[in-house]
Amino acid sequence: GDGTNPNRHPWHPPAALTGDPIAEGKLLMRNTLTGRKEPFVPASKRAVRWYTCGPTVYDSAHVGHARTYLSFDIMRRIMTDYFHYNVLYQINTTDIDDKIILRA
């Protein structure tokens, strides 16, 4: 009838931890200036502009190249799908480098 089972203990949802940014649904980023994790605050409401240096490819492709794209794409998807930020994302791929010129 009412969804309770007399053979089981009742379940109560845990109380939210106040003051815990993760429990409050905040995105934390490591601040490279302070070395601490801090709540992410975009410069313009929900809009995020994100530039990432990608790989400098000067030899055969390998899984490390894919890791760069995959890792940042997962983070972008979390920011977009879970935190509902409007993310403009750009990744650079360097195609000319001293190592490339020396190998030629």
mmCIF file of N, CA, C and O in Angstrom:
data_model
loop_
_atom_site.group_PDB
_atom_site.id
_atom_site.type_symbol
_atom_site.label_atom_id
_atom_site.label_comp_id
_atom_site.label_asym_id
_atom_site.label_seq_id
_atom_site.Cartn_x
_atom_site.Cartn_y
_atom_site.Cartn_z
ATOM 1 N N GLY A 1 0.707 -1.167 0.000
ATOM 2 C CA GLY A 1 0.000 0.000 0.000
ATOM 3 C C GLY A 1 0.772 1.275 0.000
ATOM 4 O O GLY A 1 0.828 1.952 -0.998
ATOM 5 N N ASP A 2 1.384 1.673 1.142
ATOM 6 C CA ASP A 2 1.957 3.022 1.264
ATOM 7 C C ASP A 2 3.440 3.086 0.913
ATOM 8 O O ASP A 2 4.086 4.097 1.111
ATOM 9 N N GLY A 3 4.014 1.977 0.415
ATOM 10 C CA GLY A 3 5.410 1.980 -0.009
ATOM 11 C C GLY A 3 6.382 1.638 1.102
ATOM 12 O O GLY A 3 7.577 1.558 0.870
ATOM 13 N N THR A 4 5.912 1.425 2.312
ATOM 14 C CA THR A 4 6.815 1.049 3.396
ATOM 15 C C THR A 4 6.857 -0.458 3.508
ATOM 16 O O THR A 4 5.894 -1.153 3.236
ATOM 17 N N ASN A 5 7.984 -0.966 3.903
ATOM 18 C CA ASN A 5 8.171 -2.398 4.076
ATOM 19 C C ASN A 5 8.495 -2.624 5.552
ATOM 20 O O ASN A 5 9.509 -2.116 6.038
ATOM 21 N N PRO A 6 7.672 -3.371 6.283
ATOM 22 C CA PRO A 6 7.920 -3.551 7.711
ATOM 23 C C PRO A 6 9.190 -4.334 8.001
ATOM 24 O O PRO A 6 9.692 -4.306 9.119
ATOM 25 N N ASN A 7 9.765 -4.985 6.983
ATOM 26 C CA ASN A 7 10.996 -5.754 7.179
ATOM 27 C C ASN A 7 12.259 -4.928 6.982
ATOM 28 O O ASN A 7 13.355 -5.443 7.122
ATOM 29 N N ARG A 8 12.100 -3.674 6.634
ATOM 30 C CA ARG A 8 13.267 -2.804 6.396
ATOM 31 C C ARG A 8 13.237 -1.612 7.332
ATOM 32 O O ARG A 8 12.176 -1.160 7.746
ATOM 33 N N HIS A 9 14.422 -1.104 7.607
ATOM 34 C CA HIS A 9 14.512 0.110 8.411
ATOM 35 C C HIS A 9 14.079 1.294 7.560
ATOM 36 O O HIS A 9 14.319 1.316 6.351
ATOM 37 N N PRO A 10 13.458 2.295 8.151
ATOM 38 C CA PRO A 10 13.058 3.467 7.354
ATOM 39 C C PRO A 10 14.295 4.224 6.862
ATOM 40 O O PRO A 10 15.333 4.246 7.517
ATOM 41 N N TRP A 11 14.152 4.804 5.679
ATOM 42 C CA TRP A 11 15.254 5.583 5.105
ATOM 43 C C TRP A 11 14.921 7.060 5.214
ATOM 44 O O TRP A 11 13.807 7.491 4.915
ATOM 45 N N HIS A 12 15.899 7.828 5.660
ATOM 46 C CA HIS A 12 15.751 9.277 5.756
ATOM 47 C C HIS A 12 16.892 9.904 4.973
ATOM 48 O O HIS A 12 18.046 9.529 5.165
ATOM 49 N N PRO A 13 16.605 10.858 4.084
ATOM 50 C CA PRO A 13 17.695 11.484 3.325
ATOM 51 C C PRO A 13 18.641 12.223 4.265
ATOM 52 O O PRO A 13 18.210 12.763 5.281
ATOM 53 N N PRO A 14 19.935 12.217 3.944
ATOM 54 C CA PRO A 14 20.890 12.905 4.813
ATOM 55 C C PRO A 14 20.677 14.415 4.776
ATOM 56 O O PRO A 14 20.239 14.973 3.768
ATOM 57 N N ALA A 15 20.984 15.043 5.870
ATOM 58 C CA ALA A 15 20.884 16.502 5.940
ATOM 59 C C ALA A 15 22.028 17.113 5.136
ATOM 60 O O ALA A 15 23.148 16.600 5.140
ATOM 61 N N ALA A 16 21.735 18.183 4.430
ATOM 62 C CA ALA A 16 22.771 18.869 3.649
ATOM 63 C C ALA A 16 23.786 19.490 4.595
ATOM 64 O O ALA A 16 23.433 20.010 5.654
ATOM 65 N N LEU A 17 25.034 19.404 4.205
ATOM 66 C CA LEU A 17 26.097 20.014 5.006
ATOM 67 C C LEU A 17 26.151 21.500 4.698
ATOM 68 O O LEU A 17 26.480 21.890 3.585
ATOM 69 N N THR A 18 25.819 22.311 5.628
ATOM 70 C CA THR A 18 25.883 23.755 5.397
ATOM 71 C C THR A 18 27.332 24.196 5.462
ATOM 72 O O THR A 18 28.114 23.692 6.268
ATOM 73 N N GLY A 19 27.673 25.095 4.583
ATOM 74 C CA GLY A 19 29.047 25.579 4.525
ATOM 75 C C GLY A 19 29.960 24.720 3.661
ATOM 76 O O GLY A 19 31.117 25.053 3.472
ATOM 77 N N ASP A 20 29.458 23.595 3.143
ATOM 78 C CA ASP A 20 30.248 22.741 2.265
ATOM 79 C C ASP A 20 29.904 23.104 0.827
ATOM 80 O O ASP A 20 28.800 22.825 0.365
ATOM 81 N N PRO A 21 30.834 23.749 0.077
ATOM 82 C CA PRO A 21 30.511 24.221 -1.269
ATOM 83 C C PRO A 21 30.110 23.104 -2.222
ATOM 84 O O PRO A 21 29.252 23.298 -3.081
ATOM 85 N N ILE A 22 30.680 21.918 -2.076
ATOM 86 C CA ILE A 22 30.318 20.817 -2.967
ATOM 87 C C ILE A 22 28.899 20.365 -2.673
ATOM 88 O O ILE A 22 28.098 20.158 -3.585
ATOM 89 N N ALA A 23 28.546 20.240 -1.391
ATOM 90 C CA ALA A 23 27.189 19.842 -1.018
ATOM 91 C C ALA A 23 26.168 20.886 -1.457
ATOM 92 O O ALA A 23 25.016 20.561 -1.723
ATOM 93 N N GLU A 24 26.592 22.142 -1.553
ATOM 94 C CA GLU A 24 25.698 23.216 -1.986
ATOM 95 C C GLU A 24 25.622 23.320 -3.503
ATOM 96 O O GLU A 24 24.960 24.204 -4.035
ATOM 97 N N GLY A 25 26.304 22.421 -4.222
ATOM 98 C CA GLY A 25 26.238 22.399 -5.682
ATOM 99 C C GLY A 25 27.103 23.444 -6.361
ATOM 100 O O GLY A 25 26.844 23.827 -7.495
ATOM 101 N N LYS A 26 28.153 23.906 -5.695
ATOM 102 C CA LYS A 26 29.044 24.908 -6.290
ATOM 103 C C LYS A 26 30.196 24.214 -7.004
ATOM 104 O O LYS A 26 30.688 23.181 -6.564
ATOM 105 N N LEU A 27 30.618 24.802 -8.099
ATOM 106 C CA LEU A 27 31.766 24.316 -8.844
ATOM 107 C C LEU A 27 33.016 24.915 -8.221
ATOM 108 O O LEU A 27 33.118 26.135 -8.066
ATOM 109 N N LEU A 28 33.954 24.063 -7.842
ATOM 110 C CA LEU A 28 35.210 24.538 -7.265
ATOM 111 C C LEU A 28 36.320 24.413 -8.293
ATOM 112 O O LEU A 28 36.385 23.443 -9.039
ATOM 113 N N MET A 29 37.182 25.412 -8.323
ATOM 114 C CA MET A 29 38.364 25.396 -9.189
ATOM 115 C C MET A 29 39.577 25.684 -8.330
ATOM 116 O O MET A 29 39.496 26.415 -7.343
ATOM 117 N N ARG A 30 40.719 25.138 -8.734
ATOM 118 C CA ARG A 30 41.954 25.429 -8.020
ATOM 119 C C ARG A 30 42.484 26.761 -8.500
ATOM 120 O O ARG A 30 42.724 26.961 -9.685
ATOM 121 N N ASN A 31 42.637 27.685 -7.571
ATOM 122 C CA ASN A 31 43.192 28.995 -7.877
ATOM 123 C C ASN A 31 44.706 28.846 -7.870
ATOM 124 O O ASN A 31 45.318 28.569 -6.834
ATOM 125 N N THR A 32 45.338 29.022 -9.038
ATOM 126 C CA THR A 32 46.776 28.815 -9.132
ATOM 127 C C THR A 32 47.567 29.901 -8.406
ATOM 128 O O THR A 32 48.739 29.700 -8.101
ATOM 129 N N LEU A 33 46.940 31.033 -8.115
ATOM 130 C CA LEU A 33 47.623 32.083 -7.356
ATOM 131 C C LEU A 33 47.689 31.768 -5.866
ATOM 132 O O LEU A 33 48.687 32.033 -5.207
ATOM 133 N N THR A 34 46.598 31.179 -5.338
ATOM 134 C CA THR A 34 46.545 30.893 -3.911
ATOM 135 C C THR A 34 46.820 29.434 -3.583
ATOM 136 O O THR A 34 47.134 29.101 -2.445
ATOM 137 N N GLY A 35 46.658 28.550 -4.575
ATOM 138 C CA GLY A 35 46.831 27.129 -4.344
ATOM 139 C C GLY A 35 45.633 26.480 -3.668
ATOM 140 O O GLY A 35 45.689 25.315 -3.304
ATOM 141 N N ARG A 36 44.544 27.222 -3.491
ATOM 142 C CA ARG A 36 43.353 26.707 -2.817
ATOM 143 C C ARG A 36 42.224 26.469 -3.815
ATOM 144 O O ARG A 36 42.154 27.124 -4.848
ATOM 145 N N LYS A 37 41.329 25.553 -3.453
ATOM 146 C CA LYS A 37 40.101 25.367 -4.221
ATOM 147 C C LYS A 37 39.131 26.449 -3.792
ATOM 148 O O LYS A 37 38.911 26.654 -2.602
ATOM 149 N N GLU A 38 38.551 27.124 -4.783
ATOM 150 C CA GLU A 38 37.634 28.225 -4.500
ATOM 151 C C GLU A 38 36.414 28.098 -5.397
ATOM 152 O O GLU A 38 36.504 27.556 -6.497
ATOM 153 N N PRO A 39 35.250 28.602 -4.956
ATOM 154 C CA PRO A 39 34.065 28.563 -5.820
ATOM 155 C C PRO A 39 34.312 29.320 -7.129
ATOM 156 O O PRO A 39 34.894 30.398 -7.130
ATOM 157 N N PHE A 40 33.890 28.717 -8.232
ATOM 158 C CA PHE A 40 34.038 29.342 -9.548
ATOM 159 C C PHE A 40 32.965 30.402 -9.729
ATOM 160 O O PHE A 40 31.778 30.144 -9.516
ATOM 161 N N VAL A 41 33.386 31.596 -10.106
ATOM 162 C CA VAL A 41 32.466 32.698 -10.359
ATOM 163 C C VAL A 41 32.795 33.254 -11.744
ATOM 164 O O VAL A 41 33.867 33.828 -11.938
ATOM 165 N N PRO A 42 31.893 33.081 -12.726
ATOM 166 C CA PRO A 42 32.183 33.599 -14.064
ATOM 167 C C PRO A 42 32.181 35.125 -14.077
ATOM 168 O O PRO A 42 31.526 35.762 -13.253
ATOM 169 N N ALA A 43 32.922 35.687 -14.998
ATOM 170 C CA ALA A 43 33.040 37.145 -15.098
ATOM 171 C C ALA A 43 31.727 37.787 -15.545
ATOM 172 O O ALA A 43 31.460 38.939 -15.210
ATOM 173 N N SER A 44 30.911 37.035 -16.280
ATOM 174 C CA SER A 44 29.671 37.603 -16.831
ATOM 175 C C SER A 44 28.515 36.630 -16.633
ATOM 176 O O SER A 44 28.287 35.773 -17.487
ATOM 177 N N LYS A 45 27.806 36.729 -15.546
ATOM 178 C CA LYS A 45 26.622 35.917 -15.217
ATOM 179 C C LYS A 45 26.886 34.442 -15.491
ATOM 180 O O LYS A 45 27.713 33.832 -14.839
ATOM 181 N N ARG A 46 26.186 33.835 -16.458
ATOM 182 C CA ARG A 46 26.323 32.409 -16.762
ATOM 183 C C ARG A 46 27.232 32.161 -17.957
ATOM 184 O O ARG A 46 27.420 31.012 -18.358
ATOM 185 N N ALA A 47 27.801 33.217 -18.550
ATOM 186 C CA ALA A 47 28.654 33.070 -19.733
ATOM 187 C C ALA A 47 30.107 32.835 -19.317
ATOM 188 O O ALA A 47 30.652 33.550 -18.490
ATOM 189 N N VAL A 48 30.703 31.802 -19.912
ATOM 190 C CA VAL A 48 32.093 31.457 -19.627
ATOM 191 C C VAL A 48 32.847 31.399 -20.941
ATOM 192 O O VAL A 48 32.440 30.695 -21.865
ATOM 193 N N ARG A 49 33.925 32.153 -21.043
ATOM 194 C CA ARG A 49 34.818 32.068 -22.208
ATOM 195 C C ARG A 49 36.073 31.348 -21.746
ATOM 196 O O ARG A 49 36.722 31.769 -20.792
ATOM 197 N N TRP A 50 36.420 30.257 -22.452
ATOM 198 C CA TRP A 50 37.479 29.373 -21.993
ATOM 199 C C TRP A 50 38.432 29.075 -23.142
ATOM 200 O O TRP A 50 38.035 28.560 -24.181
ATOM 201 N N TYR A 51 39.697 29.407 -22.947
ATOM 202 C CA TYR A 51 40.745 29.118 -23.925
ATOM 203 C C TYR A 51 41.727 28.147 -23.296
ATOM 204 O O TYR A 51 42.153 28.341 -22.166
ATOM 205 N N THR A 52 42.089 27.113 -24.042
ATOM 206 C CA THR A 52 43.026 26.112 -23.552
ATOM 207 C C THR A 52 44.122 25.903 -24.579
ATOM 208 O O THR A 52 43.840 25.778 -25.770
ATOM 209 N N CYS A 53 45.353 25.856 -24.114
ATOM 210 C CA CYS A 53 46.462 25.478 -24.985
ATOM 211 C C CYS A 53 46.371 23.977 -25.218
ATOM 212 O O CYS A 53 46.322 23.202 -24.263
ATOM 213 N N GLY A 54 46.326 23.593 -26.449
ATOM 214 C CA GLY A 54 46.251 22.173 -26.787
ATOM 215 C C GLY A 54 47.642 21.603 -27.005
ATOM 216 O O GLY A 54 48.656 22.231 -26.677
ATOM 217 N N PRO A 55 47.711 20.430 -27.578
ATOM 218 C CA PRO A 55 49.016 19.795 -27.790
ATOM 219 C C PRO A 55 49.792 20.436 -28.935
ATOM 220 O O PRO A 55 49.211 21.031 -29.832
ATOM 221 N N THR A 56 51.103 20.341 -28.847
ATOM 222 C CA THR A 56 51.972 20.679 -29.967
ATOM 223 C C THR A 56 52.361 19.352 -30.601
ATOM 224 O O THR A 56 53.125 18.589 -30.034
ATOM 225 N N VAL A 57 51.787 19.071 -31.747
ATOM 226 C CA VAL A 57 51.953 17.766 -32.374
ATOM 227 C C VAL A 57 53.132 17.825 -33.336
ATOM 228 O O VAL A 57 53.078 18.491 -34.351
ATOM 229 N N TYR A 58 54.214 17.138 -32.973
ATOM 230 C CA TYR A 58 55.399 17.135 -33.823
ATOM 231 C C TYR A 58 55.872 15.728 -34.127
ATOM 232 O O TYR A 58 56.970 15.523 -34.638
ATOM 233 N N ASP A 59 55.058 14.736 -33.801
ATOM 234 C CA ASP A 59 55.408 13.348 -34.084
ATOM 235 C C ASP A 59 54.113 12.573 -34.296
ATOM 236 O O ASP A 59 53.042 13.166 -34.381
ATOM 237 N N SER A 60 54.206 11.283 -34.320
ATOM 238 C CA SER A 60 53.028 10.440 -34.537
ATOM 239 C C SER A 60 51.997 10.665 -33.435
ATOM 240 O O SER A 60 52.349 10.931 -32.286
ATOM 241 N N ALA A 61 50.729 10.528 -33.811
ATOM 242 C CA ALA A 61 49.644 10.678 -32.838
ATOM 243 C C ALA A 61 49.716 9.559 -31.810
ATOM 244 O O ALA A 61 50.118 8.438 -32.106
ATOM 245 N N HIS A 62 49.347 9.885 -30.573
ATOM 246 C CA HIS A 62 49.315 8.887 -29.506
ATOM 247 C C HIS A 62 48.183 9.238 -28.545
ATOM 248 O O HIS A 62 47.533 10.269 -28.667
ATOM 249 N N VAL A 63 47.944 8.361 -27.576
ATOM 250 C CA VAL A 63 46.807 8.513 -26.676
ATOM 251 C C VAL A 63 46.901 9.801 -25.840
ATOM 252 O O VAL A 63 45.882 10.348 -25.421
ATOM 253 N N GLY A 64 48.090 10.309 -25.618
ATOM 254 C CA GLY A 64 48.254 11.561 -24.879
ATOM 255 C C GLY A 64 47.586 12.734 -25.578
ATOM 256 O O GLY A 64 47.067 13.642 -24.923
ATOM 257 N N HIS A 65 47.582 12.722 -26.914
ATOM 258 C CA HIS A 65 46.891 13.780 -27.653
ATOM 259 C C HIS A 65 45.391 13.699 -27.403
ATOM 260 O O HIS A 65 44.730 14.712 -27.172
ATOM 261 N N ALA A 66 44.837 12.502 -27.445
ATOM 262 C CA ALA A 66 43.408 12.321 -27.219
ATOM 263 C C ALA A 66 43.026 12.706 -25.794
ATOM 264 O O ALA A 66 41.954 13.254 -25.552
ATOM 265 N N ARG A 67 43.911 12.439 -24.838
ATOM 266 C CA ARG A 67 43.630 12.762 -23.438
ATOM 267 C C ARG A 67 43.368 14.250 -23.267
ATOM 268 O O ARG A 67 42.470 14.650 -22.528
ATOM 269 N N THR A 68 44.138 15.076 -23.944
ATOM 270 C CA THR A 68 43.945 16.523 -23.854
ATOM 271 C C THR A 68 42.527 16.903 -24.254
ATOM 272 O O THR A 68 41.831 17.603 -23.520
ATOM 273 N N TYR A 69 42.104 16.435 -25.411
ATOM 274 C CA TYR A 69 40.774 16.778 -25.913
ATOM 275 C C TYR A 69 39.674 16.184 -25.029
ATOM 276 O O TYR A 69 38.696 16.846 -24.706
ATOM 277 N N LEU A 70 39.849 14.939 -24.638
ATOM 278 C CA LEU A 70 38.832 14.253 -23.848
ATOM 279 C C LEU A 70 38.670 14.890 -22.467
ATOM 280 O O LEU A 70 37.549 15.150 -22.022
ATOM 281 N N SER A 71 39.758 15.162 -21.773
ATOM 282 C CA SER A 71 39.690 15.728 -20.420
ATOM 283 C C SER A 71 38.968 17.067 -20.407
ATOM 284 O O SER A 71 38.074 17.299 -19.580
ATOM 285 N N PHE A 72 39.345 17.952 -21.301
ATOM 286 C CA PHE A 72 38.726 19.269 -21.314
ATOM 287 C C PHE A 72 37.289 19.220 -21.830
ATOM 288 O O PHE A 72 36.442 20.000 -21.398
ATOM 289 N N ASP A 73 36.981 18.275 -22.726
ATOM 290 C CA ASP A 73 35.604 18.151 -23.187
ATOM 291 C C ASP A 73 34.699 17.663 -22.052
ATOM 292 O O ASP A 73 33.576 18.134 -21.913
ATOM 293 N N ILE A 74 35.190 16.760 -21.229
ATOM 294 C CA ILE A 74 34.407 16.297 -20.080
ATOM 295 C C ILE A 74 34.145 17.464 -19.126
ATOM 296 O O ILE A 74 33.016 17.654 -18.659
ATOM 297 N N MET A 75 35.162 18.261 -18.840
ATOM 298 C CA MET A 75 34.966 19.410 -17.949
ATOM 299 C C MET A 75 33.978 20.411 -18.549
ATOM 300 O O MET A 75 33.125 20.958 -17.846
ATOM 301 N N ARG A 76 34.076 20.637 -19.860
ATOM 302 C CA ARG A 76 33.145 21.562 -20.524
ATOM 303 C C ARG A 76 31.714 21.037 -20.427
ATOM 304 O O ARG A 76 30.781 21.792 -20.144
ATOM 305 N N ARG A 77 31.536 19.745 -20.637
ATOM 306 C CA ARG A 77 30.190 19.159 -20.557
ATOM 307 C C ARG A 77 29.613 19.267 -19.148
ATOM 308 O O ARG A 77 28.426 19.511 -18.979
ATOM 309 N N ILE A 78 30.432 19.079 -18.138
ATOM 310 C CA ILE A 78 29.963 19.231 -16.754
ATOM 311 C C ILE A 78 29.531 20.669 -16.510
ATOM 312 O O ILE A 78 28.473 20.926 -15.931
ATOM 313 N N MET A 79 30.330 21.620 -16.967
ATOM 314 C CA MET A 79 29.983 23.032 -16.776
ATOM 315 C C MET A 79 28.697 23.392 -17.516
ATOM 316 O O MET A 79 27.886 24.173 -17.017
ATOM 317 N N THR A 80 28.497 22.804 -18.703
ATOM 318 C CA THR A 80 27.320 23.111 -19.510
ATOM 319 C C THR A 80 26.086 22.353 -19.030
ATOM 320 O O THR A 80 25.037 22.946 -18.777
ATOM 321 N N ASP A 81 26.211 21.040 -18.890
ATOM 322 C CA ASP A 81 25.047 20.199 -18.615
ATOM 323 C C ASP A 81 24.632 20.188 -17.143
ATOM 324 O O ASP A 81 23.452 20.124 -16.840
ATOM 325 N N TYR A 82 25.590 20.232 -16.227
ATOM 326 C CA TYR A 82 25.262 20.147 -14.809
ATOM 327 C C TYR A 82 25.109 21.526 -14.160
ATOM 328 O O TYR A 82 24.163 21.788 -13.451
ATOM 329 N N PHE A 83 26.074 22.410 -14.443
ATOM 330 C CA PHE A 83 26.043 23.735 -13.823
ATOM 331 C C PHE A 83 25.334 24.779 -14.678
ATOM 332 O O PHE A 83 25.160 25.913 -14.262
ATOM 333 N N HIS A 84 24.963 24.431 -15.907
ATOM 334 C CA HIS A 84 24.180 25.281 -16.821
ATOM 335 C C HIS A 84 24.891 26.594 -17.181
ATOM 336 O O HIS A 84 24.251 27.626 -17.325
ATOM 337 N N TYR A 85 26.204 26.530 -17.340
ATOM 338 C CA TYR A 85 26.929 27.680 -17.854
ATOM 339 C C TYR A 85 26.854 27.668 -19.381
ATOM 340 O O TYR A 85 26.766 26.613 -20.007
ATOM 341 N N ASN A 86 26.894 28.847 -19.978
ATOM 342 C CA ASN A 86 26.963 28.989 -21.427
ATOM 343 C C ASN A 86 28.449 29.102 -21.769
ATOM 344 O O ASN A 86 29.047 30.164 -21.616
ATOM 345 N N VAL A 87 29.052 28.002 -22.218
ATOM 346 C CA VAL A 87 30.505 27.923 -22.378
ATOM 347 C C VAL A 87 30.897 28.117 -23.839
ATOM 348 O O VAL A 87 30.435 27.392 -24.714
ATOM 349 N N LEU A 88 31.744 29.111 -24.089
ATOM 350 C CA LEU A 88 32.402 29.282 -25.382
ATOM 351 C C LEU A 88 33.813 28.742 -25.182
ATOM 352 O O LEU A 88 34.608 29.323 -24.444
ATOM 353 N N TYR A 89 34.105 27.618 -25.812
ATOM 354 C CA TYR A 89 35.358 26.900 -25.566
ATOM 355 C C TYR A 89 36.216 26.875 -26.816
ATOM 356 O O TYR A 89 35.730 26.575 -27.903
ATOM 357 N N GLN A 90 37.499 27.201 -26.653
ATOM 358 C CA GLN A 90 38.439 27.151 -27.770
ATOM 359 C C GLN A 90 39.690 26.435 -27.306
ATOM 360 O O GLN A 90 40.194 26.691 -26.209
ATOM 361 N N ILE A 91 40.184 25.533 -28.133
ATOM 362 C CA ILE A 91 41.436 24.847 -27.841
ATOM 363 C C ILE A 91 42.378 25.055 -29.021
ATOM 364 O O ILE A 91 41.965 25.008 -30.180
ATOM 365 N N ASN A 92 43.614 25.308 -28.727
ATOM 366 C CA ASN A 92 44.618 25.577 -29.741
ATOM 367 C C ASN A 92 45.384 24.298 -30.059
ATOM 368 O O ASN A 92 45.626 23.477 -29.189
ATOM 369 N N THR A 93 45.750 24.129 -31.297
ATOM 370 C CA THR A 93 46.685 23.080 -31.698
ATOM 371 C C THR A 93 47.825 23.752 -32.431
ATOM 372 O O THR A 93 47.610 24.391 -33.459
ATOM 373 N N THR A 94 49.010 23.637 -31.876
ATOM 374 C CA THR A 94 50.179 24.263 -32.489
ATOM 375 C C THR A 94 50.699 23.357 -33.598
ATOM 376 O O THR A 94 50.958 22.181 -33.367
ATOM 377 N N ASP A 95 50.808 23.918 -34.793
ATOM 378 C CA ASP A 95 51.285 23.101 -35.907
ATOM 379 C C ASP A 95 52.688 23.482 -36.355
ATOM 380 O O ASP A 95 53.288 22.784 -37.141
ATOM 381 N N ILE A 96 53.221 24.574 -35.857
ATOM 382 C CA ILE A 96 54.587 24.975 -36.189
ATOM 383 C C ILE A 96 55.334 25.196 -34.877
ATOM 384 O O ILE A 96 54.870 25.896 -33.981
ATOM 385 N N ASP A 97 56.489 24.587 -34.760
ATOM 386 C CA ASP A 97 57.265 24.666 -33.535
ATOM 387 C C ASP A 97 58.725 24.442 -33.902
ATOM 388 O O ASP A 97 59.028 23.833 -34.929
ATOM 389 N N ASP A 98 59.633 24.873 -33.075
ATOM 390 C CA ASP A 98 61.055 24.678 -33.351
ATOM 391 C C ASP A 98 61.392 23.204 -33.547
ATOM 392 O O ASP A 98 62.190 22.845 -34.414
ATOM 393 N N LYS A 99 60.792 22.330 -32.749
ATOM 394 C CA LYS A 99 61.059 20.887 -32.879
ATOM 395 C C LYS A 99 60.615 20.383 -34.256
ATOM 396 O O LYS A 99 61.264 19.534 -34.839
ATOM 397 N N ILE A 100 59.499 20.913 -34.743
ATOM 398 C CA ILE A 100 58.998 20.491 -36.064
ATOM 399 C C ILE A 100 59.967 20.957 -37.145
ATOM 400 O O ILE A 100 60.314 20.215 -38.067
ATOM 401 N N ILE A 101 60.422 22.187 -37.039
ATOM 402 C CA ILE A 101 61.347 22.748 -38.043
ATOM 403 C C ILE A 101 62.656 21.985 -38.042
ATOM 404 O O ILE A 101 63.209 21.643 -39.094
ATOM 405 N N LEU A 102 63.183 21.644 -36.846
ATOM 406 C CA LEU A 102 64.446 20.912 -36.764
ATOM 407 C C LEU A 102 64.325 19.498 -37.329
ATOM 408 O O LEU A 102 65.289 18.966 -37.869
ATOM 409 N N ARG A 103 63.149 18.900 -37.225
ATOM 410 C CA ARG A 103 62.956 17.546 -37.747
ATOM 411 C C ARG A 103 62.815 17.530 -39.257
ATOM 412 O O ARG A 103 62.997 16.494 -39.895
ATOM 413 N N ALA A 104 62.469 18.665 -39.857
ATOM 414 C CA ALA A 104 62.194 18.708 -41.304
ATOM 415 C C ALA A 104 63.433 18.539 -42.138
ATOM 416 O O ALA A 104 64.525 18.686 -41.843
#
